[in-house]
């Protein structure tokens, strides 16, 4: 059983503190994705788990063993790097077997482990090539193969797909997910790409400025963001956020005077006069009859469409509401001309109210 | 004017003329003179053709072969020690985080001195009467005044010492450049893969540095094979030819004995040595680069 536990982990570079006391428990076999904008401390955290960075404070334990002072080689982990980090002077076979050779395992065991990894990742044809003669995707597969031959307790991935082109990235994403299902190890995966985080993770850890902002399943983060940062970081397009003030009759008056009803869950928790941000996703606002159903609480808004982006099954519409650019989605689309005014329906139960000052979400007590 | 000189030829003429004047003609002249008994004191001997007699004389002359062998020995020892010291220095400097720029500059000081002055400096340091080394030895209680520049073996050691002192930084700087260019990721991957620091060095760092080492080797082998100034100043190839290297022998033959024809013949034979070393190290370089997947 290999759970990874971080308790109050801190990283300081001189005066600058990069990671501020992170607590995190990762269960055995779980696929956890650390995601956040660049500079949020996610890679540093991963590198502390790997042992490539010293831990300035707190405790990291792998499988119940505190590893703070162990060198990487004694942590039984393996890591896949953003730049593949293959050994340039070794062929694929040697790259895969290197760690086992270093560990002085018997030759027969090395051969079978290498062949097994090669079979899992489809590298058999490439075994005698040098890394320079491989494409980006192939190199990434070799790097993953090098990680799995050792049967480590934990896999660490440091932005493994960010050097690949979009198509290959999608393909490798699927392969990583399959790999996890096949080997079932604990995986900690770092990325700045929220799509990767959403598609791969059992649980997402969203970080900013060295702090954890929210931990949860992809759907939890998507449907119940704790603050405006999560709301805009997770999901594409990002959540629409409109500035407004709570009125006496429990609506939000936007800056152009228009009023939107407050969804039922935070309705009792807001104070009249409170400055808030009214948030909803593009999926939950669509022209009447093109997506949002009439069931549940809804509100209708007249929107003048600035721009439309037909994507086939849906069309993304750009409009301006209360001086803010917002996006909404139209299912079963019909052609839309710029400048056209459409009545759009908002699914209220999917809308969120955030405090403008603290940016935290307001829910029923 | 039916036949005109083609334009491309006209345009290339200046280059041809310059190269001919500074390279080709002297080369042909020296090659020609190596087949004559040309003596600087008797210019008319330039026109006497004696065929390959100079070469016969050299190839059967034990003094030439002694100098030849000594040069190879000198080169082998100097290059290997410079490599070891240079690698060590580079690895240490690479670890330094504070004041590294200054250290790199200081490292190159020996290269900034004229070799002649280095020769004088070590001639003084190793002087058996007033030299620093003997002075230190005597103040430490030793009675003997070691004949550093007189005894054959000690003299070779002293010259090697000066040569290594002056030029180790060539290796150090080139290897340091290699270390700077080295990607960090494979080293980190090796750490995670279970390498001890020594194993990381042996399996990852060293193969990456090999091309840089071979470049340094090539440059230095050409340099050392024409070692002249330091030797000339410190011992003059003596005493009694105990430190005679190819180029001191050649200069003695050509300018002291004035036998320029013979000296030129020696030059052509010894060039083979340099060519052999260059080819050897370039082969090694290409192989090391191919190993890293850099292409030949």
XYZ file of C-alpha atoms in Angstrom, chain A residues 67-275:
209
model
C 11.372 10.376 3.318
C 12.484 13.929 4.060
C 16.142 12.996 4.345
C 16.287 10.110 1.900
C 17.944 10.629 -1.491
C 15.676 10.003 -4.491
C 17.149 6.566 -5.119
C 15.886 5.307 -1.771
C 12.321 6.519 -2.214
C 11.274 3.910 -4.784
C 9.645 6.408 -7.058
C 10.048 7.088 -10.725
C 9.585 10.283 -12.561
C 8.717 11.391 -16.082
C 10.120 14.785 -16.972
C 8.796 17.522 -19.200
C 11.851 17.352 -21.473
C 11.831 13.536 -21.431
C 15.312 13.522 -19.842
C 16.366 10.444 -21.789
C 20.018 9.468 -21.657
C 21.188 10.678 -25.071
C 24.070 8.223 -25.443
C 21.978 5.131 -24.787
C 19.576 3.382 -27.134
C 15.976 2.837 -26.109
C 16.731 -0.603 -24.688
C 19.569 0.764 -22.553
C 17.490 3.714 -21.433
C 14.740 1.386 -20.276
C 17.095 -0.998 -18.520
C 19.435 1.574 -17.000
C 17.876 1.743 -13.550
C 17.836 -2.047 -13.285
C 21.475 -2.259 -14.347
C 22.352 0.292 -11.693
C 20.462 -1.811 -9.174
C 22.546 -4.822 -10.364
C 19.559 -7.006 -11.138
C 20.206 -10.252 -13.028
C 20.382 -9.890 -16.794
C 17.410 -12.180 -17.453
C 15.187 -10.144 -15.158
C 16.253 -6.907 -16.849
C 15.512 -8.321 -20.298
C 12.049 -9.471 -19.335
C 11.186 -6.235 -17.515
C 12.380 -4.151 -20.458
C 10.471 -6.280 -22.956
C 7.340 -6.090 -20.856
C 7.512 -2.294 -20.657
C 8.234 -2.098 -24.373
C 5.184 -4.223 -25.101
C 2.920 -2.099 -22.894
C 4.023 1.087 -24.642
C 4.519 -0.272 -28.146
C 8.234 0.413 -28.300
C 9.398 -2.936 -29.698
C 10.321 -1.517 -33.102
C 12.438 1.264 -31.620
C 14.579 -0.647 -29.159
C 17.924 -0.020 -30.862
C 17.412 3.629 -31.687
C 19.033 6.524 -29.896
C 16.732 9.227 -28.439
C 17.865 11.691 -31.124
C 16.284 9.431 -33.739
C 12.873 9.404 -32.030
C 9.914 11.733 -32.383
C 8.565 13.657 -29.409
C 5.769 11.209 -28.727
C 8.124 8.242 -28.963
C 10.551 9.879 -26.560
C 7.740 10.483 -24.134
C 6.772 6.832 -24.343
C 10.356 5.776 -23.670
C 10.414 8.087 -20.661
C 7.240 6.424 -19.400
C 8.689 3.004 -20.099
C 11.769 3.892 -18.117
C 9.471 4.797 -15.258
C 7.452 1.572 -15.287
C 10.265 -1.009 -15.590
C 11.193 -0.405 -11.995
C 7.735 -1.134 -10.603
C 7.997 1.875 -8.326
C 5.599 2.665 -5.520
C 4.722 6.041 -6.965
C 4.891 7.583 -10.417
C 5.618 11.270 -10.655
C 4.850 13.129 -13.875
C 6.170 16.655 -14.314
C 4.235 18.284 -17.177
C 4.985 15.311 -19.406
C 2.843 16.412 -22.331
C 3.566 20.104 -22.610
C 6.246 19.639 -25.282
C 3.958 17.690 -27.584
C 1.659 19.049 -30.254
C -2.061 19.167 -29.556
C -3.019 15.976 -31.347
C -0.246 13.922 -29.793
C -1.083 15.359 -26.412
C -4.632 14.066 -26.612
C -3.358 10.672 -27.697
C -0.727 10.438 -24.954
C -3.304 11.549 -22.405
C -5.333 8.498 -23.249
C -2.215 6.316 -23.032
C -1.346 7.637 -19.603
C -4.843 6.932 -18.390
C -4.682 3.411 -19.828
C -1.279 2.928 -18.223
C -2.713 3.864 -14.865
C -5.546 1.400 -15.292
C -3.058 -1.310 -16.260
C -0.440 -0.850 -13.538
C -2.670 0.711 -10.902
C 0.092 2.589 -9.093
C -0.263 5.826 -7.249
C 0.349 8.659 -9.690
C 1.072 12.283 -8.937
C 0.879 14.371 -12.056
C 1.729 18.029 -12.493
C 0.313 20.156 -15.278
C -0.732 23.711 -15.963
C -3.388 22.531 -18.390
C -6.802 22.260 -16.792
C -8.065 19.982 -19.576
C -5.384 17.429 -18.710
C -6.280 17.767 -15.062
C -9.992 17.287 -15.724
C -9.550 14.300 -18.013
C -6.911 12.395 -16.073
C -7.444 12.990 -12.398
C -9.233 10.986 -9.774
C -8.698 14.053 -7.681
C -7.448 17.495 -8.628
C -5.338 19.637 -6.353
C -5.602 23.210 -7.559
C -2.765 25.420 -6.372
C -2.006 29.112 -6.458
C 0.915 31.084 -5.018
C 2.159 28.126 -3.012
C -1.192 27.364 -1.419
C -3.759 24.691 -2.146
C -6.951 26.425 -3.250
C -9.243 23.433 -3.629
C -8.961 19.656 -3.622
C -11.662 17.498 -5.140
C -12.809 15.368 -8.021
C -12.871 17.064 -11.398
C -16.656 17.442 -11.220
C -16.546 18.903 -7.731
C -14.132 21.567 -8.880
C -16.183 22.186 -11.992
C -19.587 22.323 -10.337
C -18.727 23.731 -6.943
C -15.740 26.040 -7.163
C -14.795 27.543 -3.808
C -13.785 30.891 -5.257
C -13.558 32.884 -8.471
C -10.030 31.619 -9.141
C -11.209 28.009 -9.324
C -14.264 29.087 -11.290
C -12.176 30.755 -13.985
C -9.275 28.286 -13.985
C -11.262 25.072 -14.336
C -13.493 24.619 -17.339
C -13.263 25.947 -20.840
C -14.486 28.556 -21.568
C -13.929 30.014 -18.081
C -16.929 30.882 -15.959
C -18.605 34.215 -16.754
C -18.330 36.614 -13.817
C -20.411 39.786 -13.543
C -19.939 42.488 -10.915
C -23.050 43.489 -9.018
C -24.667 44.470 -5.718
C -27.286 42.524 -3.733
C -30.594 44.387 -3.584
C -33.363 44.374 -0.937
C -35.467 41.941 -2.987
C -32.663 39.366 -3.161
C -31.528 40.022 -6.671
C -28.151 41.161 -7.949
C -28.141 44.533 -9.632
C -25.482 44.573 -12.331
C -23.579 47.771 -13.087
C -25.895 48.603 -15.996
C -28.934 48.436 -13.657
C -30.179 45.104 -14.921
C -31.179 42.690 -12.158
C -30.568 38.941 -12.022
C -32.312 36.717 -9.485
C -30.119 35.042 -6.881
C -30.150 31.235 -7.004
C -31.936 29.556 -4.111
C -28.916 28.117 -2.308
C -27.126 31.354 -1.359
C -30.328 33.422 -1.294
C -30.531 33.549 2.491
C -26.779 33.993 2.988
C -26.279 37.281 1.205
C -26.776 40.713 2.733
C -28.464 43.543 0.864
C -25.803 45.981 -0.300
C -23.129 43.286 -0.419
C -20.829 43.533 -3.439
